[in-house]
PDB file of C-alpha atoms in Angstrom:
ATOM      1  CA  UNK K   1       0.000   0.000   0.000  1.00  0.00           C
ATOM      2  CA  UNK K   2       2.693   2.516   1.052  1.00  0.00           C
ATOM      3  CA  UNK K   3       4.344   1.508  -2.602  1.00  0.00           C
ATOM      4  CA  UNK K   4       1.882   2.353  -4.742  1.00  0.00           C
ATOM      5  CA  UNK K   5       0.817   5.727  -2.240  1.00  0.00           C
ATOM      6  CA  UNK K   6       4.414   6.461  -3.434  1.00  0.00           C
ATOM      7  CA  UNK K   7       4.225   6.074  -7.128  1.00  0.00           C
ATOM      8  CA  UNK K   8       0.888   7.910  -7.334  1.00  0.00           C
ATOM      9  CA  UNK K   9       3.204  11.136  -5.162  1.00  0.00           C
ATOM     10  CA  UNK K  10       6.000  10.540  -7.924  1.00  0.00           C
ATOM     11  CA  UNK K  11       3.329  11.001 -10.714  1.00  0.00           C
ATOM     12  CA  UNK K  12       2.139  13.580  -9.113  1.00  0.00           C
ATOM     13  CA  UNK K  13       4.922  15.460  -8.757  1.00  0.00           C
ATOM     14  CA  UNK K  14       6.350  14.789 -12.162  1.00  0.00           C
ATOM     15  CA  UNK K  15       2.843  15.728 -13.453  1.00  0.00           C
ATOM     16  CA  UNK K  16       3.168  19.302 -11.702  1.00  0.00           C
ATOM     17  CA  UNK K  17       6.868  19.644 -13.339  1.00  0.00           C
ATOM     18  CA  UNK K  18       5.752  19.060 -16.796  1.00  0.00           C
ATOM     19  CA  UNK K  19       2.890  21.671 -16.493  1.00  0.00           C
ATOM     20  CA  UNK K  20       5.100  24.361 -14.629  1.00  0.00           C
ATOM     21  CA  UNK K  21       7.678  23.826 -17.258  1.00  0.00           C
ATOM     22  CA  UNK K  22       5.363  24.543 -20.658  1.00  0.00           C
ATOM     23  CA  UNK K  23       3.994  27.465 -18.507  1.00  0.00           C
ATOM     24  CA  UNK K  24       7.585  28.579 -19.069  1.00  0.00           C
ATOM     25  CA  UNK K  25       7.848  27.521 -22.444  1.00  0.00           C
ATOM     26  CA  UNK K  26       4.728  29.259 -23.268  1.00  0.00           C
ATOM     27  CA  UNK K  27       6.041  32.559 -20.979  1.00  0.00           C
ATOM     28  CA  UNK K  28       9.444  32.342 -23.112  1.00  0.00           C
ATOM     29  CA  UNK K  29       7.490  31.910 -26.557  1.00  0.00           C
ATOM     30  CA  UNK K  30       4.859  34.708 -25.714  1.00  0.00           C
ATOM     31  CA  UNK K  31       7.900  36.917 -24.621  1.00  0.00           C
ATOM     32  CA  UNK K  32      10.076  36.399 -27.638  1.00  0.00           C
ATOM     33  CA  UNK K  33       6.445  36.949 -30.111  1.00  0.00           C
ATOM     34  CA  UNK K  34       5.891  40.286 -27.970  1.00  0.00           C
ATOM     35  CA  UNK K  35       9.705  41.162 -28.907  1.00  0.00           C
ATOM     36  CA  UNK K  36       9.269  40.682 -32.872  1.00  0.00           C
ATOM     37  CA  UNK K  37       8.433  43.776 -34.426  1.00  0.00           C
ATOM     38  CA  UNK K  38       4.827  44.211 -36.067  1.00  0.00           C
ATOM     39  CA  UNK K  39       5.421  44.939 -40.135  1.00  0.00           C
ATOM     40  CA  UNK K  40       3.413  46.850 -41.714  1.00  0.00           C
ATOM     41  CA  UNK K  41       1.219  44.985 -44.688  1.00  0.00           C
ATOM     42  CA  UNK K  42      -0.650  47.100 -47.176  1.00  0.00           C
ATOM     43  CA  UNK K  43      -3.730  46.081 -49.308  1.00  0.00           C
ATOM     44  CA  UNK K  44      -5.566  47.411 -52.539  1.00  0.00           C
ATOM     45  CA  UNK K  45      -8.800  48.292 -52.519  1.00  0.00           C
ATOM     46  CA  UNK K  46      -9.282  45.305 -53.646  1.00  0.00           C
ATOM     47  CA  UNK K  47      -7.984  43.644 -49.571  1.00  0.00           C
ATOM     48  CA  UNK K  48      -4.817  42.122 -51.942  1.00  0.00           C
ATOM     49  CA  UNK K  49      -1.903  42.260 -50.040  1.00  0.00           C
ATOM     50  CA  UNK K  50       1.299  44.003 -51.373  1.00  0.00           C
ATOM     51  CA  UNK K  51       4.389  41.836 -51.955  1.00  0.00           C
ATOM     52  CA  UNK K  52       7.279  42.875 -49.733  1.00  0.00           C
ATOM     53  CA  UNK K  53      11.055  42.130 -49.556  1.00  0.00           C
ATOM     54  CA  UNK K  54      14.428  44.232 -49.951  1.00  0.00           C
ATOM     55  CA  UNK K  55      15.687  44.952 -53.245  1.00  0.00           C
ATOM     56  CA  UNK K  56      18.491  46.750 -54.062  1.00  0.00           C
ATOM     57  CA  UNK K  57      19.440  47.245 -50.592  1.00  0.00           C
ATOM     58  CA  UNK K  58      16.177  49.032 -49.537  1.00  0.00           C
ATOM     59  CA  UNK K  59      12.304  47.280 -48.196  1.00  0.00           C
ATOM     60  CA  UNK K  60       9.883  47.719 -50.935  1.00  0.00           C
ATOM     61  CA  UNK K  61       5.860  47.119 -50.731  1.00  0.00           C
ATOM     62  CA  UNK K  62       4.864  45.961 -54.190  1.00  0.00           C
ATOM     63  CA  UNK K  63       1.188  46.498 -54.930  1.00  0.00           C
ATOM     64  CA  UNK K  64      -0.019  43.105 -55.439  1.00  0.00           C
ATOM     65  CA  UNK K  65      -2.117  44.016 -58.777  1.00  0.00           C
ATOM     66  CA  UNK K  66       1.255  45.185 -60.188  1.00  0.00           C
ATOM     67  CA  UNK K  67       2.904  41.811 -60.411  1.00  0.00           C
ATOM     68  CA  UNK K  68       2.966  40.066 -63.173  1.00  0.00           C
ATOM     69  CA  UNK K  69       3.085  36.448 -61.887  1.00  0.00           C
ATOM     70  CA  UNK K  70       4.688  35.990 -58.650  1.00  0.00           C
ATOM     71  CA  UNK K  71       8.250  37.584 -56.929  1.00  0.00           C
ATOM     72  CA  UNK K  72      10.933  35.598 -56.894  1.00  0.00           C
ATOM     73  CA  UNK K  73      12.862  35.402 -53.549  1.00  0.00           C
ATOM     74  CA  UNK K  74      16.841  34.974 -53.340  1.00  0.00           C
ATOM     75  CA  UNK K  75      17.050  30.942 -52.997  1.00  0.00           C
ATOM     76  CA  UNK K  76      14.099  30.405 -54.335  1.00  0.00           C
ATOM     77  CA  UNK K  77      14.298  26.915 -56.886  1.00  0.00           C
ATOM     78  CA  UNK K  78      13.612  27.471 -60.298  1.00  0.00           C
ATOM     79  CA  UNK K  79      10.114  27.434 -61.784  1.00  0.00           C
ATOM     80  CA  UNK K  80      10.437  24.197 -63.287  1.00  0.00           C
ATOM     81  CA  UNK K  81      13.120  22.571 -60.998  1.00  0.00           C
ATOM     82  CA  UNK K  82      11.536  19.554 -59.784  1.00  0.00           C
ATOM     83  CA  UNK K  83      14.728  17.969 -58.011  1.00  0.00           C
ATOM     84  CA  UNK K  84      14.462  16.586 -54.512  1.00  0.00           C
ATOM     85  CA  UNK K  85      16.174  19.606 -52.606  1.00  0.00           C
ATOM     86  CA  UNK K  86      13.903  21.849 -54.403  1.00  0.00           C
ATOM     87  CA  UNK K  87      10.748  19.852 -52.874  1.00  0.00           C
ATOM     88  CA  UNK K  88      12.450  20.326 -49.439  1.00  0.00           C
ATOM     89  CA  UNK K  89      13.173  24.197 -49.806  1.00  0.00           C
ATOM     90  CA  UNK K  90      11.502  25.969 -47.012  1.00  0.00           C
ATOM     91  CA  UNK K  91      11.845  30.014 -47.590  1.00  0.00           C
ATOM     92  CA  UNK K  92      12.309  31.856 -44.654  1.00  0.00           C
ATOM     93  CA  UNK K  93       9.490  33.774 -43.125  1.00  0.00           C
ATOM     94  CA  UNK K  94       8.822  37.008 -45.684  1.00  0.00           C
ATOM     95  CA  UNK K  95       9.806  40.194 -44.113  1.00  0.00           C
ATOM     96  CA  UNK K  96      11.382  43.637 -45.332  1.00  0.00           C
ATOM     97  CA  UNK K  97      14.662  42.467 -45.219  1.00  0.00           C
ATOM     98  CA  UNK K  98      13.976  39.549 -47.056  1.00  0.00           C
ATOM     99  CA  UNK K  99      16.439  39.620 -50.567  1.00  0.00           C
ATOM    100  CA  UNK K 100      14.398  39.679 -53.984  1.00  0.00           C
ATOM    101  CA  UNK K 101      15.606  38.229 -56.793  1.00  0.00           C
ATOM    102  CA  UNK K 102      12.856  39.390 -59.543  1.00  0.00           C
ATOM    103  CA  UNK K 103       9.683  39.780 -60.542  1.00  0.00           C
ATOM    104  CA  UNK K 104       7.298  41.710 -63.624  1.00  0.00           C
ATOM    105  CA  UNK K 105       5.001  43.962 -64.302  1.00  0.00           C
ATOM    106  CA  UNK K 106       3.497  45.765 -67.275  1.00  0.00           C
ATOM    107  CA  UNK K 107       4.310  49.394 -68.235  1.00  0.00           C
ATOM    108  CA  UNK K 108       3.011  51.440 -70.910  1.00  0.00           C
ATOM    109  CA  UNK K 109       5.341  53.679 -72.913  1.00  0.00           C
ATOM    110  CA  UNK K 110       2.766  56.294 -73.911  1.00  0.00           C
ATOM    111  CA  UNK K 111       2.447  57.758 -70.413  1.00  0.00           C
ATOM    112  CA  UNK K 112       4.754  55.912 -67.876  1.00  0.00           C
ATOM    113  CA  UNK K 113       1.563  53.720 -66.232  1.00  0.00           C
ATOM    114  CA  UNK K 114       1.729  50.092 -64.788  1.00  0.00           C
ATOM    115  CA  UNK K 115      -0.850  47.948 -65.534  1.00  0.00           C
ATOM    116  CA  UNK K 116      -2.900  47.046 -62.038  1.00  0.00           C
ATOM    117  CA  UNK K 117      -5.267  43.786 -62.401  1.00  0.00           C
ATOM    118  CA  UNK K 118      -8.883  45.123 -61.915  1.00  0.00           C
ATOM    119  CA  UNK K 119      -8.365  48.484 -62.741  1.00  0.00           C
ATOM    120  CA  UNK K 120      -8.708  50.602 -65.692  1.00  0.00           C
ATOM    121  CA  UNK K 121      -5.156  50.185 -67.268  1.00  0.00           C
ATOM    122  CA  UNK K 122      -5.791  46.127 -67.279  1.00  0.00           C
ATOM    123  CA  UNK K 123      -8.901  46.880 -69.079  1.00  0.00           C
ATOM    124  CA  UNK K 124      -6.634  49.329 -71.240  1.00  0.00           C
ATOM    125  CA  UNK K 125      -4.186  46.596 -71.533  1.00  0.00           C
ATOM    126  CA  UNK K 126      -6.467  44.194 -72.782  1.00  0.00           C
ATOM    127  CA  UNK K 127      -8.028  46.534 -75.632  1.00  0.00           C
ATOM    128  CA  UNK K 128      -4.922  46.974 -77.011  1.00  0.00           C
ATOM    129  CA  UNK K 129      -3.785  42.891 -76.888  1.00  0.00           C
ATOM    130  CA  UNK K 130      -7.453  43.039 -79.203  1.00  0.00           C
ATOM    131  CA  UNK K 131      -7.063  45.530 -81.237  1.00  0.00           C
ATOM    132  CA  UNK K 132      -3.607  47.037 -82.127  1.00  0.00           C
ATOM    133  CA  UNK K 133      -1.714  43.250 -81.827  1.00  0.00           C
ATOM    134  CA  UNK K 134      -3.824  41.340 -85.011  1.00  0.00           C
ATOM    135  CA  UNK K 135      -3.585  45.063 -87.249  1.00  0.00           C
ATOM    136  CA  UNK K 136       0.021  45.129 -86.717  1.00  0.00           C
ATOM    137  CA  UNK K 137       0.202  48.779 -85.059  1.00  0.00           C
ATOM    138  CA  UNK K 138       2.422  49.441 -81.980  1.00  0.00           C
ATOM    139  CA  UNK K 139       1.531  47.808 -78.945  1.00  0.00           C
ATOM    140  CA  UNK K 140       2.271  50.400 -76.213  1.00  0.00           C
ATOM    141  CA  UNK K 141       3.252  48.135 -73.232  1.00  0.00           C
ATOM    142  CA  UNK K 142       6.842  46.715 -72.098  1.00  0.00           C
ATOM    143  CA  UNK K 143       6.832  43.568 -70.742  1.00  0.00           C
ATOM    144  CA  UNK K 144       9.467  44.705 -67.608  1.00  0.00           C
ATOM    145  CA  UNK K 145      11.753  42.476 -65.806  1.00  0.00           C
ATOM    146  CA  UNK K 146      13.089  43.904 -62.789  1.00  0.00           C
ATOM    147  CA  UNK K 147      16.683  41.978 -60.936  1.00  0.00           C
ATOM    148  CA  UNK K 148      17.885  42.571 -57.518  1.00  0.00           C
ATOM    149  CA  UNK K 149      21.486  42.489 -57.585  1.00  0.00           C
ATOM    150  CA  UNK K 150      23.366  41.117 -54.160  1.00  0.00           C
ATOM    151  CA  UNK K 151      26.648  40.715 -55.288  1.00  0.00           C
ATOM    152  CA  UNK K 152      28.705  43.763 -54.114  1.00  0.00           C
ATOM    153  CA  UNK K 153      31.389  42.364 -56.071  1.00  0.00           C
ATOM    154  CA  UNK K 154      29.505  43.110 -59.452  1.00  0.00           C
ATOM    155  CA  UNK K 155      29.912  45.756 -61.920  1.00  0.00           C
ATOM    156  CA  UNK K 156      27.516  47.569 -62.739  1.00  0.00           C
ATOM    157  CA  UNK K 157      27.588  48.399 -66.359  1.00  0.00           C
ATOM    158  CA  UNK K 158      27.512  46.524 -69.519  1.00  0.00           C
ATOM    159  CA  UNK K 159      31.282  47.392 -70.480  1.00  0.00           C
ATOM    160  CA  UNK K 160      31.705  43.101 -70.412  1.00  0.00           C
ATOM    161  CA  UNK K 161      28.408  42.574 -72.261  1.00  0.00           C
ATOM    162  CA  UNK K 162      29.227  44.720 -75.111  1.00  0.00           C
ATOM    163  CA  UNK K 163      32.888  43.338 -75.176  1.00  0.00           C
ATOM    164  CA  UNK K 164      31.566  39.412 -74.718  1.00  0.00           C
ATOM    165  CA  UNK K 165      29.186  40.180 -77.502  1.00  0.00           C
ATOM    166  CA  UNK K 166      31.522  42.029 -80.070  1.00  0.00           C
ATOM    167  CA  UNK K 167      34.026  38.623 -79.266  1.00  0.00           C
ATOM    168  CA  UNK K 168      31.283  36.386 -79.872  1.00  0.00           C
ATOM    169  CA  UNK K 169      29.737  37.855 -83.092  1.00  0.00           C
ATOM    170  CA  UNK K 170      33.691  37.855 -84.674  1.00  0.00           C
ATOM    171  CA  UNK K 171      34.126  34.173 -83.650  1.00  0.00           C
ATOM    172  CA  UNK K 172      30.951  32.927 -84.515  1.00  0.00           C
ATOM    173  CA  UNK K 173      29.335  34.474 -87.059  1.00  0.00           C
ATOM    174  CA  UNK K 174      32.817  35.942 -88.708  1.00  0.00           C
ATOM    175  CA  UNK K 175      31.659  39.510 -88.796  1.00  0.00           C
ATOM    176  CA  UNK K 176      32.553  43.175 -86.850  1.00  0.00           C
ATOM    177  CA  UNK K 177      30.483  45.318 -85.153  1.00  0.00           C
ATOM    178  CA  UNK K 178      30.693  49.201 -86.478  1.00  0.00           C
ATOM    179  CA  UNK K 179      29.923  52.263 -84.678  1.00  0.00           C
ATOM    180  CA  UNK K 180      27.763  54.420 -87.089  1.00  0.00           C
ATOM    181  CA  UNK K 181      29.141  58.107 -87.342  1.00  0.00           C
ATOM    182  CA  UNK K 182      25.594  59.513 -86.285  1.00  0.00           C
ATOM    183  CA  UNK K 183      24.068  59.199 -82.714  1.00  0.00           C
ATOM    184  CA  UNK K 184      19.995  57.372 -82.837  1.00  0.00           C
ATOM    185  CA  UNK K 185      18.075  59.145 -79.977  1.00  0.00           C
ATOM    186  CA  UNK K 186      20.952  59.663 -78.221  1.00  0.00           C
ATOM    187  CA  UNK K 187      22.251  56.486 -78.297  1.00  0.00           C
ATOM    188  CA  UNK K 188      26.186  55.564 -79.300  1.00  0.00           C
ATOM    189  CA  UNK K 189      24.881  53.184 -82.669  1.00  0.00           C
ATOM    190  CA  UNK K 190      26.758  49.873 -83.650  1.00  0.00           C
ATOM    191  CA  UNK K 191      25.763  48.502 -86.767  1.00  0.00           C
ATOM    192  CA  UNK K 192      26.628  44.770 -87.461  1.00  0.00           C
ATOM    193  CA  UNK K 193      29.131  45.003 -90.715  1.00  0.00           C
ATOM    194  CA  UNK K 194      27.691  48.380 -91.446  1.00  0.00           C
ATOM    195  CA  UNK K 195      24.754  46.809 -92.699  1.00  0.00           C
ATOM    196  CA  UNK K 196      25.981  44.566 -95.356  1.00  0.00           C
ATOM    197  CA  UNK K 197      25.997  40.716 -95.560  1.00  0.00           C
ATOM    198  CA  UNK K 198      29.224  39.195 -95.852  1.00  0.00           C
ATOM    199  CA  UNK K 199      28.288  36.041 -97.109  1.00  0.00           C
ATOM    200  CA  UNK K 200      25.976  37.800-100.021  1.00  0.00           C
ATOM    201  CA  UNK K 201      27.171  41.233-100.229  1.00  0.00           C
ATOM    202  CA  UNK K 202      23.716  42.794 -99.943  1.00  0.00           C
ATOM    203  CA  UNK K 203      22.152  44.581 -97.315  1.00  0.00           C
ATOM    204  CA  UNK K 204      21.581  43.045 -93.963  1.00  0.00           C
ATOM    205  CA  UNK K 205      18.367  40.925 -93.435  1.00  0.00           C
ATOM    206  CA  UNK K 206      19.672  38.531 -90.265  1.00  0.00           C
ATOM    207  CA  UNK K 207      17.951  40.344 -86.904  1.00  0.00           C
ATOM    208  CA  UNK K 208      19.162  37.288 -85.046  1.00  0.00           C
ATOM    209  CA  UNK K 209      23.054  37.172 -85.381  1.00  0.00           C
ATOM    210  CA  UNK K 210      23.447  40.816 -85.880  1.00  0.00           C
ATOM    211  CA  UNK K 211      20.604  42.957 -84.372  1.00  0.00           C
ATOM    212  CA  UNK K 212      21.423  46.594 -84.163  1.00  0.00           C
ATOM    213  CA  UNK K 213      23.229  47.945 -80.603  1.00  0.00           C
ATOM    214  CA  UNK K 214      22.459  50.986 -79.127  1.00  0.00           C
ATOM    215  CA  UNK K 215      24.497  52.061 -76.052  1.00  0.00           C
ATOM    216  CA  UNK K 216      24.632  54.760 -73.472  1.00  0.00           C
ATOM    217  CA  UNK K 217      27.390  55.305 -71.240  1.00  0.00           C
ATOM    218  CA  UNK K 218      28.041  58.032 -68.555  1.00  0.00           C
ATOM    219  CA  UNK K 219      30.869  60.107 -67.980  1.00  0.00           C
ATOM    220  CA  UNK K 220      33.249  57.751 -66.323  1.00  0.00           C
ATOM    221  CA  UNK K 221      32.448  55.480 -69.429  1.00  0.00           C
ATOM    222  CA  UNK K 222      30.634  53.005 -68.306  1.00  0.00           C
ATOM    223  CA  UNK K 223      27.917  51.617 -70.212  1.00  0.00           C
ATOM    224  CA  UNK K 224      24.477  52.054 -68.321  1.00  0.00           C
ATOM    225  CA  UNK K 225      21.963  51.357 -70.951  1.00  0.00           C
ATOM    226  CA  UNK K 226      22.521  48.759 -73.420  1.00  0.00           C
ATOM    227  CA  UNK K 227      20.147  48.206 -75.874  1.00  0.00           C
ATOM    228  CA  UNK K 228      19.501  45.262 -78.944  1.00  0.00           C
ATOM    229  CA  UNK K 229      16.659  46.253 -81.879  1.00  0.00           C
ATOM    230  CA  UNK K 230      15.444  44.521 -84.837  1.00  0.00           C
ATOM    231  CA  UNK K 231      15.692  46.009 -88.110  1.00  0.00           C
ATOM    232  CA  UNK K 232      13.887  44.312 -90.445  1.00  0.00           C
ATOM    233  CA  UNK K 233      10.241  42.706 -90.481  1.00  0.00           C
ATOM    234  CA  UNK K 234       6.482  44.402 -89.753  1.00  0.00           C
ATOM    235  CA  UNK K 235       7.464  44.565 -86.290  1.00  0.00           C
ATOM    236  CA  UNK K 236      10.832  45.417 -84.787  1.00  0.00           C
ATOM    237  CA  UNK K 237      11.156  44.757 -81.281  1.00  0.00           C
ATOM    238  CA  UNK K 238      14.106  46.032 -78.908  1.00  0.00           C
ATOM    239  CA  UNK K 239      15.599  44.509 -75.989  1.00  0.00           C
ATOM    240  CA  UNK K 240      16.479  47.631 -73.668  1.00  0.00           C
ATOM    241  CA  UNK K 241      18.172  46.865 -70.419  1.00  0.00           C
ATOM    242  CA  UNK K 242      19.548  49.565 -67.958  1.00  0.00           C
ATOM    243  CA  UNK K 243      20.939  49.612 -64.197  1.00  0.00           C
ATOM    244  CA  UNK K 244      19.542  52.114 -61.414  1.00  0.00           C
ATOM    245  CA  UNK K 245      22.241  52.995 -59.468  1.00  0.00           C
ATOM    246  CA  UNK K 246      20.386  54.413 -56.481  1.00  0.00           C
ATOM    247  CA  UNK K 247      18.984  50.913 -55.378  1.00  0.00           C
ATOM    248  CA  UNK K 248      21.155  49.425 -57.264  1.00  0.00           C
ATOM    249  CA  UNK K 249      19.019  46.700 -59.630  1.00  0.00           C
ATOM    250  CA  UNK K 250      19.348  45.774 -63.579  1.00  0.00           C
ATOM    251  CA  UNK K 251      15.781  45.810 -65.649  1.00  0.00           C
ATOM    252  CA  UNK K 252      15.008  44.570 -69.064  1.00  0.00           C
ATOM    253  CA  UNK K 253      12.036  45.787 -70.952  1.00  0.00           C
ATOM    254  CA  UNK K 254      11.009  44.685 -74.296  1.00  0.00           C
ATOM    255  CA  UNK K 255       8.522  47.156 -76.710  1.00  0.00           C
ATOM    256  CA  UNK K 256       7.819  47.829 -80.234  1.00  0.00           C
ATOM    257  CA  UNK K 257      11.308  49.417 -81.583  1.00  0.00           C
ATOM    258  CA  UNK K 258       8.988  52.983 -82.356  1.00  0.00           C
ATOM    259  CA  UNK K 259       8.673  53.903 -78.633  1.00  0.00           C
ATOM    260  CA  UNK K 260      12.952  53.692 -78.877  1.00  0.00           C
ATOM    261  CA  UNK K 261      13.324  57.580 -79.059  1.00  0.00           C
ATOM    262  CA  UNK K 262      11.125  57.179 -75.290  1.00  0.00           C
ATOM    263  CA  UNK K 263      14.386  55.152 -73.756  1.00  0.00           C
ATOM    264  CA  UNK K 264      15.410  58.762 -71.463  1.00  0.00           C
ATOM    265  CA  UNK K 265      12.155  59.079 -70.400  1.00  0.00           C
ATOM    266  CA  UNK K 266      11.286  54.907 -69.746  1.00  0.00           C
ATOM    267  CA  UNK K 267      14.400  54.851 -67.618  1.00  0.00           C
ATOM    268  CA  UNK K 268      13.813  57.794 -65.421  1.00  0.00           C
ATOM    269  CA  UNK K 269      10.008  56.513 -65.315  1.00  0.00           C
ATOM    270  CA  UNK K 270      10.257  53.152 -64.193  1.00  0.00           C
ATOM    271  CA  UNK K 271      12.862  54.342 -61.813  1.00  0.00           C
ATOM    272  CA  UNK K 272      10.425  56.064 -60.369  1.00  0.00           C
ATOM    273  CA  UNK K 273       8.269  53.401 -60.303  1.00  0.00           C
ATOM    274  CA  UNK K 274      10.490  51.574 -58.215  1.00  0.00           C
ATOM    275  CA  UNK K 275      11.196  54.508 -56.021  1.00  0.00           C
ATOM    276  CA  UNK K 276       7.140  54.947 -54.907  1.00  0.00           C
ATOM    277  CA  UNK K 277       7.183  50.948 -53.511  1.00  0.00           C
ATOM    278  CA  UNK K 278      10.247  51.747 -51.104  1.00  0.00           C
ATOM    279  CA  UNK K 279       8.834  52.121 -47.582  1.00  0.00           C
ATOM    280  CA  UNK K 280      10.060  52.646 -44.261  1.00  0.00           C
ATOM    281  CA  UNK K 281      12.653  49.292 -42.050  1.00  0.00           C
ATOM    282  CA  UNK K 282       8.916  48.471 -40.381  1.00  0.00           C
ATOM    283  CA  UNK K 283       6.840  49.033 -43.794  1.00  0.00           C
ATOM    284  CA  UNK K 284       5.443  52.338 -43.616  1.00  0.00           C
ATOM    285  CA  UNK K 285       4.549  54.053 -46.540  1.00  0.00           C
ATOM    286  CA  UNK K 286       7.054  57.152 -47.888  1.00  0.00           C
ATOM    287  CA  UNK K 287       4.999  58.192 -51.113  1.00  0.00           C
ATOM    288  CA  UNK K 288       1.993  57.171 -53.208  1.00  0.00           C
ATOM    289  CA  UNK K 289       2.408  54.012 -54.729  1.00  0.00           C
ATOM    290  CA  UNK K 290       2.934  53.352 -58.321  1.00  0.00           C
ATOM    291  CA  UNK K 291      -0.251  51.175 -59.793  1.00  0.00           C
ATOM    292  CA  UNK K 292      -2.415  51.369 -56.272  1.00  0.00           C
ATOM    293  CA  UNK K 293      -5.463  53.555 -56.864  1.00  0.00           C
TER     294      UNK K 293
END
């Protein structure tokens, strides 16, 4: 009898242990919750949530009509990677300090505006997919591919690009890049073999191995904007990347090759752009955001 009044104590006992121990537990977690700070999140009028990370060194809020798809977060696998370590990948929890890699969104050339899902300019967007795409006129939008860069270690300029590309054209394709005597917009002009074929002698018709390059550099000679355009065909598209220092990131846009002589004014825009999602360490809004009625 004594025995078992004894092993009922030391259940007891161990019983009141376990309790007063996850009443720490539970203390400890509810203390270190209580120190975490609160982020802000923003919503559309919609009650969609902006997307939020660091990119280019500062925390952005990304209205979540803007993107086009998803954002990609540093360490993020692949779209289409399908490898074991890729089903394990657990990203960390998603706060203003969290790296971006990339992500889209649409911007129209005519007037500097993103296209927002559910608002007027997706409507506008849409119209002109209908209507200007199957006549063959301009189609006012850039497709717009903004990169994070993380590396401190790279340049940024296209000074290697250009040189890589000039290298590659020569080896490959035996021909030389020329720099045109006349300035396009602007733009330092590099015509592949001056415009003539070398294997026929007649004027140029190949937008693939030689598409015209357009280049801007500033006054320590680095190459900022770096630009490829078709030159042949109903429509000419151009390839126009750039970097913005002041965060620092790369984009690439893509648009009809007639909205070229708008490259000033596209880079200072969608700089701007950028500029109206960057918010406060704790998410607090600095100016009107860019696509957020």
């Amino acid at each position: 009898m004594k025995s078992i009044f004894k092993l009922y104590f030391k259940l007891i006992c161990l019983s009141c242990l376990l309790l007063l121990a996850g009443c720490d537990d539970g203390k400890q977690a509810s203390d270190k919750a209580a120190q975490q700070p609160v982020l802000a999140r923003h919503q559309d009028r919609f009650g969609r949530y902006d997307s939020i990370g660091n990119l280019g060194g500062k925390p952005v809020s990304i209205p979540g009509g803007v993107v086009f798809t998803w954002v990609r977060y540093i360490g993020d696998p692949g779209d289409f990677d399908s490898s074991k370590q890729a089903q394990k990948y657990q990203r960390p929890p998603i706060t203003y300090q969290l790296p971006i890699d990339s992500f889209g969104f649409q911007y129209r050339l005519t007037d500097g505006a993103v296209m927002s899902y559910r608002e007027q300019t997706e409507e506008d967007y849409l119209r002109d997919n209908r209507t200007l795409i199957p006549q063959g006129k301009p189609f006012p939008w850039g497709y717009t591919i903004v990169y994070n860069i993380v590396d401190p270690h790279q340049p940024l300029n296209f000074n290697k690009a250009l040189a890589d590309e000039l290298q590659a054209t020569k080896k490959v394709w035996h021909f030389d890049y020329f720099e045109q005597p006349q300035k396009v917009h602007g733009l330092t002009f590099f015509k592949a073999n001056n415009g003539i074929d070398p294997r026929t002698n007649q004027p140029w018709q190949d937008n693939i191995a030689g598409p015209d390059i357009l280049i801007s550099k500033n006054a320590q000679g680095e190459i900022k904007t770096y630009i490829q355009c078709d030159f042949i065909g109903d429509v000419q598209s151009c390839t126009h990347e750039f970097y913005i220092d002041s965060m620092p990131v790369v984009v690439d846009i893509s648009y009809d090759r007639i909205y070229l002589e708008k490259w000033r004014q596209t880079e200072k825009n969608i700089a701007g752009i950028l500029d109206s999602w960057v918010v406060t360490d704790k998410g607090a809004l600095i100016k009107k955001q860019a696509g957020k009625v």
